[in-house]
């Protein structure tokens, strides 16, 4: 396990370069407006609640959505992925690396939007695992998740994935004319070996019955990791 204090042998990792991340249920592909824009629009259309806690959306037209996708795909501060069904290749969601600071080994996942077809599915969970796995394999030391403190679904998702809650930054932002308090979560490279093992157990084909239902819940596996990695407990 990495030493928390002595970093003399540590080297800053590379920036994300958009390599495809492939799993059993999902494939994370660098966002391409031409290839993924229409599928994402179709997946998100009519589901205005997806944008409640986002600084953008909902979009008044398909053209407005496509312009926005083209914009975020070109923004160097964001490294966006389309989350595609492994079998069909159809995009049903998006997520990005952001606030990437290789010199400190810190990277954040955000901009996450899951269409209803992807929500509460093994593919959605696997996408988050693949992105985290890439970051720690590159040598990042800290993987962050931040969300509006009122977004209980996002907070529950972070905890289910094994992120440790680190507090709330009050009056952190003004978003769409409203105050945003921001809840902070993180996984560190100290947590990662145990968390990676929990993911492997959950993703194993043996953990799913013939109907695709999980036998052991991910939250039960990662709860043990969170307790074990918290020095105050």
JSON list of C-alpha atoms in Angstrom, two decimals:
[
{"chain": "A", "resi": 1, "resn": "UNK", "atom": "CA", "xyz": [0.00, 0.00, 0.00]},
{"chain": "A", "resi": 2, "resn": "UNK", "atom": "CA", "xyz": [1.36, 3.49, -0.82]},
{"chain": "A", "resi": 3, "resn": "UNK", "atom": "CA", "xyz": [3.07, 5.39, 2.00]},
{"chain": "A", "resi": 4, "resn": "UNK", "atom": "CA", "xyz": [0.95, 8.39, 2.99]},
{"chain": "A", "resi": 5, "resn": "UNK", "atom": "CA", "xyz": [3.91, 10.66, 3.85]},
{"chain": "A", "resi": 6, "resn": "UNK", "atom": "CA", "xyz": [6.93, 9.70, 1.76]},
{"chain": "A", "resi": 7, "resn": "UNK", "atom": "CA", "xyz": [6.18, 10.46, -1.89]},
{"chain": "A", "resi": 8, "resn": "UNK", "atom": "CA", "xyz": [9.77, 10.52, -3.08]},
{"chain": "A", "resi": 9, "resn": "UNK", "atom": "CA", "xyz": [9.08, 7.64, -5.46]},
{"chain": "A", "resi": 10, "resn": "UNK", "atom": "CA", "xyz": [5.78, 8.98, -6.75]},
{"chain": "A", "resi": 11, "resn": "UNK", "atom": "CA", "xyz": [5.49, 10.60, -10.19]},
{"chain": "A", "resi": 12, "resn": "UNK", "atom": "CA", "xyz": [2.66, 12.78, -11.44]},
{"chain": "A", "resi": 13, "resn": "UNK", "atom": "CA", "xyz": [0.25, 10.76, -13.62]},
{"chain": "A", "resi": 14, "resn": "UNK", "atom": "CA", "xyz": [-0.78, 11.62, -17.15]},
{"chain": "A", "resi": 15, "resn": "UNK", "atom": "CA", "xyz": [-3.86, 13.58, -18.10]},
{"chain": "A", "resi": 16, "resn": "UNK", "atom": "CA", "xyz": [-6.81, 11.54, -19.36]},
{"chain": "A", "resi": 17, "resn": "UNK", "atom": "CA", "xyz": [-6.46, 10.90, -23.08]},
{"chain": "A", "resi": 18, "resn": "UNK", "atom": "CA", "xyz": [-9.83, 9.40, -23.86]},
{"chain": "A", "resi": 19, "resn": "UNK", "atom": "CA", "xyz": [-8.83, 5.75, -24.08]},
{"chain": "A", "resi": 20, "resn": "UNK", "atom": "CA", "xyz": [-11.86, 3.46, -24.34]},
{"chain": "A", "resi": 21, "resn": "UNK", "atom": "CA", "xyz": [-12.68, 1.71, -21.06]},
{"chain": "A", "resi": 22, "resn": "UNK", "atom": "CA", "xyz": [-14.44, -1.60, -21.68]},
{"chain": "A", "resi": 23, "resn": "UNK", "atom": "CA", "xyz": [-16.37, -3.75, -19.25]},
{"chain": "A", "resi": 24, "resn": "UNK", "atom": "CA", "xyz": [-18.88, -6.57, -19.33]},
{"chain": "A", "resi": 25, "resn": "UNK", "atom": "CA", "xyz": [-21.94, -4.30, -19.37]},
{"chain": "A", "resi": 26, "resn": "UNK", "atom": "CA", "xyz": [-20.69, -0.95, -20.59]},
{"chain": "A", "resi": 27, "resn": "UNK", "atom": "CA", "xyz": [-18.09, 0.72, -22.77]},
{"chain": "A", "resi": 28, "resn": "UNK", "atom": "CA", "xyz": [-16.88, 4.22, -21.91]},
{"chain": "A", "resi": 29, "resn": "UNK", "atom": "CA", "xyz": [-15.89, 6.01, -25.11]},
{"chain": "A", "resi": 30, "resn": "UNK", "atom": "CA", "xyz": [-14.44, 9.51, -25.54]},
{"chain": "A", "resi": 31, "resn": "UNK", "atom": "CA", "xyz": [-17.45, 11.71, -26.21]},
{"chain": "A", "resi": 32, "resn": "UNK", "atom": "CA", "xyz": [-17.86, 12.32, -29.95]},
{"chain": "A", "resi": 33, "resn": "UNK", "atom": "CA", "xyz": [-20.75, 14.68, -30.78]},
{"chain": "A", "resi": 34, "resn": "UNK", "atom": "CA", "xyz": [-21.19, 13.15, -34.25]},
{"chain": "A", "resi": 35, "resn": "UNK", "atom": "CA", "xyz": [-21.26, 9.58, -32.97]},
{"chain": "A", "resi": 36, "resn": "UNK", "atom": "CA", "xyz": [-23.01, 10.00, -29.62]},
{"chain": "A", "resi": 37, "resn": "UNK", "atom": "CA", "xyz": [-24.99, 13.24, -29.76]},
{"chain": "A", "resi": 38, "resn": "UNK", "atom": "CA", "xyz": [-28.21, 11.92, -31.28]},
{"chain": "A", "resi": 39, "resn": "UNK", "atom": "CA", "xyz": [-28.32, 8.84, -29.04]},
{"chain": "A", "resi": 40, "resn": "UNK", "atom": "CA", "xyz": [-27.77, 10.94, -25.92]},
{"chain": "A", "resi": 41, "resn": "UNK", "atom": "CA", "xyz": [-30.45, 13.41, -26.93]},
{"chain": "A", "resi": 42, "resn": "UNK", "atom": "CA", "xyz": [-32.91, 10.58, -27.52]},
{"chain": "A", "resi": 43, "resn": "UNK", "atom": "CA", "xyz": [-31.99, 8.99, -24.19]},
{"chain": "A", "resi": 44, "resn": "UNK", "atom": "CA", "xyz": [-32.38, 12.22, -22.21]},
{"chain": "A", "resi": 45, "resn": "UNK", "atom": "CA", "xyz": [-35.33, 13.79, -24.09]},
{"chain": "A", "resi": 46, "resn": "UNK", "atom": "CA", "xyz": [-38.40, 14.40, -21.95]},
{"chain": "A", "resi": 47, "resn": "UNK", "atom": "CA", "xyz": [-36.62, 13.64, -18.69]},
{"chain": "A", "resi": 48, "resn": "UNK", "atom": "CA", "xyz": [-36.15, 17.20, -17.47]},
{"chain": "A", "resi": 49, "resn": "UNK", "atom": "CA", "xyz": [-35.45, 16.09, -13.91]},
{"chain": "A", "resi": 50, "resn": "UNK", "atom": "CA", "xyz": [-32.04, 14.83, -15.02]},
{"chain": "A", "resi": 51, "resn": "UNK", "atom": "CA", "xyz": [-30.87, 18.46, -15.08]},
{"chain": "A", "resi": 52, "resn": "UNK", "atom": "CA", "xyz": [-32.28, 19.61, -11.72]},
{"chain": "A", "resi": 53, "resn": "UNK", "atom": "CA", "xyz": [-28.88, 19.79, -10.03]},
{"chain": "A", "resi": 54, "resn": "UNK", "atom": "CA", "xyz": [-26.80, 20.54, -13.12]},
{"chain": "A", "resi": 55, "resn": "UNK", "atom": "CA", "xyz": [-25.56, 24.02, -14.08]},
{"chain": "A", "resi": 56, "resn": "UNK", "atom": "CA", "xyz": [-26.93, 23.40, -17.60]},
{"chain": "A", "resi": 57, "resn": "UNK", "atom": "CA", "xyz": [-30.13, 22.04, -19.13]},
{"chain": "A", "resi": 58, "resn": "UNK", "atom": "CA", "xyz": [-32.85, 21.22, -19.75]},
{"chain": "A", "resi": 59, "resn": "UNK", "atom": "CA", "xyz": [-32.48, 22.09, -23.42]},
{"chain": "A", "resi": 60, "resn": "UNK", "atom": "CA", "xyz": [-35.22, 23.77, -25.44]},
{"chain": "A", "resi": 61, "resn": "UNK", "atom": "CA", "xyz": [-34.44, 21.87, -28.65]},
{"chain": "A", "resi": 62, "resn": "UNK", "atom": "CA", "xyz": [-32.35, 19.11, -30.17]},
{"chain": "A", "resi": 63, "resn": "UNK", "atom": "CA", "xyz": [-30.21, 21.76, -31.84]},
{"chain": "A", "resi": 64, "resn": "UNK", "atom": "CA", "xyz": [-29.48, 23.43, -28.49]},
{"chain": "A", "resi": 65, "resn": "UNK", "atom": "CA", "xyz": [-28.53, 20.07, -27.00]},
{"chain": "A", "resi": 66, "resn": "UNK", "atom": "CA", "xyz": [-26.21, 19.23, -29.90]},
{"chain": "A", "resi": 67, "resn": "UNK", "atom": "CA", "xyz": [-24.51, 22.64, -29.64]},
{"chain": "A", "resi": 68, "resn": "UNK", "atom": "CA", "xyz": [-23.93, 22.03, -25.95]},
{"chain": "A", "resi": 69, "resn": "UNK", "atom": "CA", "xyz": [-22.51, 18.53, -26.53]},
{"chain": "A", "resi": 70, "resn": "UNK", "atom": "CA", "xyz": [-20.12, 19.94, -29.12]},
{"chain": "A", "resi": 71, "resn": "UNK", "atom": "CA", "xyz": [-19.05, 22.61, -26.63]},
{"chain": "A", "resi": 72, "resn": "UNK", "atom": "CA", "xyz": [-18.32, 20.27, -23.72]},
{"chain": "A", "resi": 73, "resn": "UNK", "atom": "CA", "xyz": [-16.53, 17.78, -25.97]},
{"chain": "A", "resi": 74, "resn": "UNK", "atom": "CA", "xyz": [-14.05, 20.52, -26.92]},
{"chain": "A", "resi": 75, "resn": "UNK", "atom": "CA", "xyz": [-13.56, 22.00, -23.42]},
{"chain": "A", "resi": 76, "resn": "UNK", "atom": "CA", "xyz": [-10.02, 21.07, -22.26]},
{"chain": "A", "resi": 77, "resn": "UNK", "atom": "CA", "xyz": [-11.06, 21.30, -18.61]},
{"chain": "A", "resi": 78, "resn": "UNK", "atom": "CA", "xyz": [-13.46, 18.37, -19.02]},
{"chain": "A", "resi": 79, "resn": "UNK", "atom": "CA", "xyz": [-12.63, 14.90, -20.31]},
{"chain": "A", "resi": 80, "resn": "UNK", "atom": "CA", "xyz": [-16.04, 13.51, -21.24]},
{"chain": "A", "resi": 81, "resn": "UNK", "atom": "CA", "xyz": [-17.07, 9.94, -21.89]},
{"chain": "A", "resi": 82, "resn": "UNK", "atom": "CA", "xyz": [-20.20, 8.58, -23.50]},
{"chain": "A", "resi": 83, "resn": "UNK", "atom": "CA", "xyz": [-21.44, 5.55, -21.57]},
{"chain": "A", "resi": 84, "resn": "UNK", "atom": "CA", "xyz": [-22.46, 2.98, -24.16]},
{"chain": "A", "resi": 85, "resn": "UNK", "atom": "CA", "xyz": [-24.21, -0.36, -23.87]},
{"chain": "A", "resi": 86, "resn": "UNK", "atom": "CA", "xyz": [-21.55, -3.03, -24.40]},
{"chain": "A", "resi": 87, "resn": "UNK", "atom": "CA", "xyz": [-23.77, -5.09, -26.69]},
{"chain": "A", "resi": 88, "resn": "UNK", "atom": "CA", "xyz": [-25.53, -2.48, -28.82]},
{"chain": "A", "resi": 89, "resn": "UNK", "atom": "CA", "xyz": [-23.03, 0.36, -28.59]},
{"chain": "A", "resi": 90, "resn": "UNK", "atom": "CA", "xyz": [-25.84, 2.86, -27.91]},
{"chain": "A", "resi": 91, "resn": "UNK", "atom": "CA", "xyz": [-24.99, 5.74, -25.58]},
{"chain": "A", "resi": 92, "resn": "UNK", "atom": "CA", "xyz": [-27.29, 6.04, -22.54]},
{"chain": "A", "resi": 93, "resn": "UNK", "atom": "CA", "xyz": [-25.25, 8.38, -20.35]},
{"chain": "A", "resi": 94, "resn": "UNK", "atom": "CA", "xyz": [-22.22, 10.56, -19.91]},
{"chain": "A", "resi": 95, "resn": "UNK", "atom": "CA", "xyz": [-19.58, 11.29, -17.28]},
{"chain": "A", "resi": 96, "resn": "UNK", "atom": "CA", "xyz": [-16.33, 13.23, -17.18]},
{"chain": "A", "resi": 97, "resn": "UNK", "atom": "CA", "xyz": [-13.01, 13.65, -15.48]},
{"chain": "A", "resi": 98, "resn": "UNK", "atom": "CA", "xyz": [-12.60, 17.25, -14.33]},
{"chain": "A", "resi": 99, "resn": "UNK", "atom": "CA", "xyz": [-10.50, 19.44, -12.05]},
{"chain": "A", "resi": 100, "resn": "UNK", "atom": "CA", "xyz": [-7.58, 17.22, -12.96]},
{"chain": "A", "resi": 101, "resn": "UNK", "atom": "CA", "xyz": [-4.38, 18.22, -11.14]},
{"chain": "A", "resi": 102, "resn": "UNK", "atom": "CA", "xyz": [-1.70, 15.64, -11.95]},
{"chain": "A", "resi": 103, "resn": "UNK", "atom": "CA", "xyz": [0.96, 17.48, -9.93]},
{"chain": "A", "resi": 104, "resn": "UNK", "atom": "CA", "xyz": [-1.01, 16.60, -6.79]},
{"chain": "A", "resi": 105, "resn": "UNK", "atom": "CA", "xyz": [-2.43, 13.32, -8.05]},
{"chain": "A", "resi": 106, "resn": "UNK", "atom": "CA", "xyz": [-6.03, 14.52, -7.74]},
{"chain": "A", "resi": 107, "resn": "UNK", "atom": "CA", "xyz": [-8.85, 13.88, -10.21]},
{"chain": "A", "resi": 108, "resn": "UNK", "atom": "CA", "xyz": [-12.62, 14.29, -9.96]},
{"chain": "A", "resi": 109, "resn": "UNK", "atom": "CA", "xyz": [-15.50, 12.50, -11.64]},
{"chain": "A", "resi": 110, "resn": "UNK", "atom": "CA", "xyz": [-18.54, 14.61, -12.47]},
{"chain": "A", "resi": 111, "resn": "UNK", "atom": "CA", "xyz": [-20.97, 15.79, -15.10]},
{"chain": "A", "resi": 112, "resn": "UNK", "atom": "CA", "xyz": [-22.70, 12.45, -14.59]},
{"chain": "A", "resi": 113, "resn": "UNK", "atom": "CA", "xyz": [-26.03, 11.97, -16.35]},
{"chain": "A", "resi": 114, "resn": "UNK", "atom": "CA", "xyz": [-27.70, 8.58, -16.60]},
{"chain": "A", "resi": 115, "resn": "UNK", "atom": "CA", "xyz": [-30.76, 8.18, -18.83]},
{"chain": "A", "resi": 116, "resn": "UNK", "atom": "CA", "xyz": [-33.59, 6.14, -17.28]},
{"chain": "A", "resi": 117, "resn": "UNK", "atom": "CA", "xyz": [-32.42, 3.10, -19.29]},
{"chain": "A", "resi": 118, "resn": "UNK", "atom": "CA", "xyz": [-29.08, 3.26, -17.48]},
{"chain": "A", "resi": 119, "resn": "UNK", "atom": "CA", "xyz": [-30.20, 4.20, -13.99]},
{"chain": "A", "resi": 120, "resn": "UNK", "atom": "CA", "xyz": [-29.94, 1.56, -11.25]},
{"chain": "A", "resi": 121, "resn": "UNK", "atom": "CA", "xyz": [-28.28, -0.88, -13.64]},
{"chain": "A", "resi": 122, "resn": "UNK", "atom": "CA", "xyz": [-25.06, -2.90, -13.44]},
{"chain": "A", "resi": 123, "resn": "UNK", "atom": "CA", "xyz": [-23.83, -0.92, -16.46]},
{"chain": "A", "resi": 124, "resn": "UNK", "atom": "CA", "xyz": [-24.11, 2.39, -14.60]},
{"chain": "A", "resi": 125, "resn": "UNK", "atom": "CA", "xyz": [-22.16, 1.03, -11.66]},
{"chain": "A", "resi": 126, "resn": "UNK", "atom": "CA", "xyz": [-19.56, -0.59, -13.89]},
{"chain": "A", "resi": 127, "resn": "UNK", "atom": "CA", "xyz": [-19.00, 2.70, -15.74]},
{"chain": "A", "resi": 128, "resn": "UNK", "atom": "CA", "xyz": [-18.13, 4.45, -12.48]},
{"chain": "A", "resi": 129, "resn": "UNK", "atom": "CA", "xyz": [-15.85, 1.57, -11.49]},
{"chain": "A", "resi": 130, "resn": "UNK", "atom": "CA", "xyz": [-14.05, 1.61, -14.84]},
{"chain": "A", "resi": 131, "resn": "UNK", "atom": "CA", "xyz": [-13.37, 5.33, -14.59]},
{"chain": "A", "resi": 132, "resn": "UNK", "atom": "CA", "xyz": [-12.09, 5.03, -11.03]},
{"chain": "A", "resi": 133, "resn": "UNK", "atom": "CA", "xyz": [-9.97, 2.01, -11.89]},
{"chain": "A", "resi": 134, "resn": "UNK", "atom": "CA", "xyz": [-8.30, 3.92, -14.73]},
{"chain": "A", "resi": 135, "resn": "UNK", "atom": "CA", "xyz": [-7.43, 6.82, -12.44]},
{"chain": "A", "resi": 136, "resn": "UNK", "atom": "CA", "xyz": [-5.74, 4.71, -9.78]},
{"chain": "A", "resi": 137, "resn": "UNK", "atom": "CA", "xyz": [-3.97, 2.58, -12.38]},
{"chain": "A", "resi": 138, "resn": "UNK", "atom": "CA", "xyz": [-2.39, 5.78, -13.72]},
{"chain": "A", "resi": 139, "resn": "UNK", "atom": "CA", "xyz": [-1.11, 6.77, -10.27]},
{"chain": "A", "resi": 140, "resn": "UNK", "atom": "CA", "xyz": [-3.69, 9.28, -9.07]},
{"chain": "A", "resi": 141, "resn": "UNK", "atom": "CA", "xyz": [-3.79, 9.50, -5.28]},
{"chain": "A", "resi": 142, "resn": "UNK", "atom": "CA", "xyz": [-7.23, 10.97, -4.71]},
{"chain": "A", "resi": 143, "resn": "UNK", "atom": "CA", "xyz": [-10.48, 10.50, -6.64]},
{"chain": "A", "resi": 144, "resn": "UNK", "atom": "CA", "xyz": [-13.22, 13.01, -5.83]},
{"chain": "A", "resi": 145, "resn": "UNK", "atom": "CA", "xyz": [-17.00, 13.14, -6.14]},
{"chain": "A", "resi": 146, "resn": "UNK", "atom": "CA", "xyz": [-18.86, 16.39, -5.43]},
{"chain": "A", "resi": 147, "resn": "UNK", "atom": "CA", "xyz": [-22.55, 17.17, -5.70]},
{"chain": "A", "resi": 148, "resn": "UNK", "atom": "CA", "xyz": [-25.25, 19.56, -4.59]},
{"chain": "A", "resi": 149, "resn": "UNK", "atom": "CA", "xyz": [-25.83, 18.74, -0.94]},
{"chain": "A", "resi": 150, "resn": "UNK", "atom": "CA", "xyz": [-29.58, 18.53, -1.66]},
{"chain": "A", "resi": 151, "resn": "UNK", "atom": "CA", "xyz": [-29.02, 15.85, -4.31]},
{"chain": "A", "resi": 152, "resn": "UNK", "atom": "CA", "xyz": [-29.70, 12.85, -2.12]},
{"chain": "A", "resi": 153, "resn": "UNK", "atom": "CA", "xyz": [-29.58, 10.40, -5.03]},
{"chain": "A", "resi": 154, "resn": "UNK", "atom": "CA", "xyz": [-26.03, 11.48, -5.89]},
{"chain": "A", "resi": 155, "resn": "UNK", "atom": "CA", "xyz": [-24.95, 11.32, -2.26]},
{"chain": "A", "resi": 156, "resn": "UNK", "atom": "CA", "xyz": [-26.35, 7.80, -1.90]},
{"chain": "A", "resi": 157, "resn": "UNK", "atom": "CA", "xyz": [-24.60, 6.75, -5.12]},
{"chain": "A", "resi": 158, "resn": "UNK", "atom": "CA", "xyz": [-21.24, 8.03, -3.85]},
{"chain": "A", "resi": 159, "resn": "UNK", "atom": "CA", "xyz": [-21.62, 6.15, -0.57]},
{"chain": "A", "resi": 160, "resn": "UNK", "atom": "CA", "xyz": [-22.74, 2.97, -2.34]},
{"chain": "A", "resi": 161, "resn": "UNK", "atom": "CA", "xyz": [-19.60, 3.12, -4.47]},
{"chain": "A", "resi": 162, "resn": "UNK", "atom": "CA", "xyz": [-17.44, 3.38, -1.36]},
{"chain": "A", "resi": 163, "resn": "UNK", "atom": "CA", "xyz": [-16.60, 7.09, -1.35]},
{"chain": "A", "resi": 164, "resn": "UNK", "atom": "CA", "xyz": [-16.01, 8.54, 2.11]},
{"chain": "A", "resi": 165, "resn": "UNK", "atom": "CA", "xyz": [-18.05, 11.62, 3.01]},
{"chain": "A", "resi": 166, "resn": "UNK", "atom": "CA", "xyz": [-15.77, 14.54, 3.88]},
{"chain": "A", "resi": 167, "resn": "UNK", "atom": "CA", "xyz": [-18.23, 17.31, 4.68]},
{"chain": "A", "resi": 168, "resn": "UNK", "atom": "CA", "xyz": [-20.29, 20.10, 3.14]},
{"chain": "A", "resi": 169, "resn": "UNK", "atom": "CA", "xyz": [-18.93, 23.37, 1.75]},
{"chain": "A", "resi": 170, "resn": "UNK", "atom": "CA", "xyz": [-21.66, 25.87, 2.60]},
{"chain": "A", "resi": 171, "resn": "UNK", "atom": "CA", "xyz": [-22.60, 28.56, 0.07]},
{"chain": "A", "resi": 172, "resn": "UNK", "atom": "CA", "xyz": [-20.09, 27.10, -2.33]},
{"chain": "A", "resi": 173, "resn": "UNK", "atom": "CA", "xyz": [-21.76, 28.15, -5.60]},
{"chain": "A", "resi": 174, "resn": "UNK", "atom": "CA", "xyz": [-24.64, 30.00, -7.20]},
{"chain": "A", "resi": 175, "resn": "UNK", "atom": "CA", "xyz": [-26.25, 27.68, -9.77]},
{"chain": "A", "resi": 176, "resn": "UNK", "atom": "CA", "xyz": [-29.26, 28.67, -11.85]},
{"chain": "A", "resi": 177, "resn": "UNK", "atom": "CA", "xyz": [-29.97, 31.52, -9.46]},
{"chain": "A", "resi": 178, "resn": "UNK", "atom": "CA", "xyz": [-29.94, 29.30, -6.37]},
{"chain": "A", "resi": 179, "resn": "UNK", "atom": "CA", "xyz": [-27.47, 28.74, -3.56]},
{"chain": "A", "resi": 180, "resn": "UNK", "atom": "CA", "xyz": [-25.56, 25.47, -3.75]},
{"chain": "A", "resi": 181, "resn": "UNK", "atom": "CA", "xyz": [-23.98, 23.85, -0.74]},
{"chain": "A", "resi": 182, "resn": "UNK", "atom": "CA", "xyz": [-21.59, 21.18, -2.00]},
{"chain": "A", "resi": 183, "resn": "UNK", "atom": "CA", "xyz": [-21.13, 17.73, -0.44]},
{"chain": "A", "resi": 184, "resn": "UNK", "atom": "CA", "xyz": [-17.59, 16.35, -0.85]},
{"chain": "A", "resi": 185, "resn": "UNK", "atom": "CA", "xyz": [-16.68, 12.67, -1.13]},
{"chain": "A", "resi": 186, "resn": "UNK", "atom": "CA", "xyz": [-13.39, 10.97, -2.00]},
{"chain": "A", "resi": 187, "resn": "UNK", "atom": "CA", "xyz": [-11.56, 7.69, -2.41]},
{"chain": "A", "resi": 188, "resn": "UNK", "atom": "CA", "xyz": [-7.78, 7.65, -1.90]},
{"chain": "A", "resi": 189, "resn": "UNK", "atom": "CA", "xyz": [-5.11, 5.26, -3.04]},
{"chain": "A", "resi": 190, "resn": "UNK", "atom": "CA", "xyz": [-5.05, 3.99, 0.55]},
{"chain": "A", "resi": 191, "resn": "UNK", "atom": "CA", "xyz": [-8.68, 2.87, 0.12]},
{"chain": "A", "resi": 192, "resn": "UNK", "atom": "CA", "xyz": [-8.32, 1.54, -3.40]},
{"chain": "A", "resi": 193, "resn": "UNK", "atom": "CA", "xyz": [-6.93, -2.00, -2.92]},
{"chain": "A", "resi": 194, "resn": "UNK", "atom": "CA", "xyz": [-9.80, -3.03, -0.63]},
{"chain": "A", "resi": 195, "resn": "UNK", "atom": "CA", "xyz": [-12.36, -1.16, -2.69]},
{"chain": "A", "resi": 196, "resn": "UNK", "atom": "CA", "xyz": [-11.12, -2.75, -5.92]},
{"chain": "A", "resi": 197, "resn": "UNK", "atom": "CA", "xyz": [-11.56, -6.19, -4.35]},
{"chain": "A", "resi": 198, "resn": "UNK", "atom": "CA", "xyz": [-15.12, -5.28, -3.35]},
{"chain": "A", "resi": 199, "resn": "UNK", "atom": "CA", "xyz": [-15.85, -4.23, -6.94]},
{"chain": "A", "resi": 200, "resn": "UNK", "atom": "CA", "xyz": [-14.43, -7.48, -8.29]},
{"chain": "A", "resi": 201, "resn": "UNK", "atom": "CA", "xyz": [-16.69, -9.47, -5.99]},
{"chain": "A", "resi": 202, "resn": "UNK", "atom": "CA", "xyz": [-19.75, -7.47, -6.95]},
{"chain": "A", "resi": 203, "resn": "UNK", "atom": "CA", "xyz": [-19.07, -7.58, -10.71]},
{"chain": "A", "resi": 204, "resn": "UNK", "atom": "CA", "xyz": [-18.42, -11.33, -10.73]},
{"chain": "A", "resi": 205, "resn": "UNK", "atom": "CA", "xyz": [-20.98, -13.23, -12.85]},
{"chain": "A", "resi": 206, "resn": "UNK", "atom": "CA", "xyz": [-21.57, -15.42, -9.79]},
{"chain": "A", "resi": 207, "resn": "UNK", "atom": "CA", "xyz": [-23.02, -12.39, -8.01]},
{"chain": "A", "resi": 208, "resn": "UNK", "atom": "CA", "xyz": [-25.96, -12.17, -10.43]},
{"chain": "A", "resi": 209, "resn": "UNK", "atom": "CA", "xyz": [-28.79, -14.67, -10.77]},
{"chain": "A", "resi": 210, "resn": "UNK", "atom": "CA", "xyz": [-30.37, -15.80, -14.02]},
{"chain": "A", "resi": 211, "resn": "UNK", "atom": "CA", "xyz": [-32.59, -12.70, -14.02]},
{"chain": "A", "resi": 212, "resn": "UNK", "atom": "CA", "xyz": [-29.65, -10.35, -13.62]},
{"chain": "A", "resi": 213, "resn": "UNK", "atom": "CA", "xyz": [-30.45, -9.53, -10.00]},
{"chain": "A", "resi": 214, "resn": "UNK", "atom": "CA", "xyz": [-27.53, -9.01, -7.62]},
{"chain": "A", "resi": 215, "resn": "UNK", "atom": "CA", "xyz": [-27.06, -11.58, -4.88]},
{"chain": "A", "resi": 216, "resn": "UNK", "atom": "CA", "xyz": [-24.84, -9.40, -2.71]},
{"chain": "A", "resi": 217, "resn": "UNK", "atom": "CA", "xyz": [-25.36, -5.65, -2.60]},
{"chain": "A", "resi": 218, "resn": "UNK", "atom": "CA", "xyz": [-22.46, -3.38, -3.48]},
{"chain": "A", "resi": 219, "resn": "UNK", "atom": "CA", "xyz": [-23.29, -1.09, -0.56]},
{"chain": "A", "resi": 220, "resn": "UNK", "atom": "CA", "xyz": [-22.74, -3.99, 1.85]},
{"chain": "A", "resi": 221, "resn": "UNK", "atom": "CA", "xyz": [-19.32, -4.72, 0.36]},
{"chain": "A", "resi": 222, "resn": "UNK", "atom": "CA", "xyz": [-18.14, -1.12, 0.24]},
{"chain": "A", "resi": 223, "resn": "UNK", "atom": "CA", "xyz": [-19.48, -0.25, 3.70]},
{"chain": "A", "resi": 224, "resn": "UNK", "atom": "CA", "xyz": [-16.83, -2.55, 5.16]},
{"chain": "A", "resi": 225, "resn": "UNK", "atom": "CA", "xyz": [-14.15, -0.70, 3.19]},
{"chain": "A", "resi": 226, "resn": "UNK", "atom": "CA", "xyz": [-15.31, 2.72, 4.34]},
{"chain": "A", "resi": 227, "resn": "UNK", "atom": "CA", "xyz": [-15.19, 1.68, 7.99]},
{"chain": "A", "resi": 228, "resn": "UNK", "atom": "CA", "xyz": [-11.82, -0.01, 7.63]},
{"chain": "A", "resi": 229, "resn": "UNK", "atom": "CA", "xyz": [-10.28, 3.01, 5.91]},
{"chain": "A", "resi": 230, "resn": "UNK", "atom": "CA", "xyz": [-11.56, 5.65, 8.36]},
{"chain": "A", "resi": 231, "resn": "UNK", "atom": "CA", "xyz": [-8.86, 6.28, 10.98]},
{"chain": "A", "resi": 232, "resn": "UNK", "atom": "CA", "xyz": [-11.41, 7.80, 13.34]},
{"chain": "A", "resi": 233, "resn": "UNK", "atom": "CA", "xyz": [-13.30, 4.50, 13.64]}
]
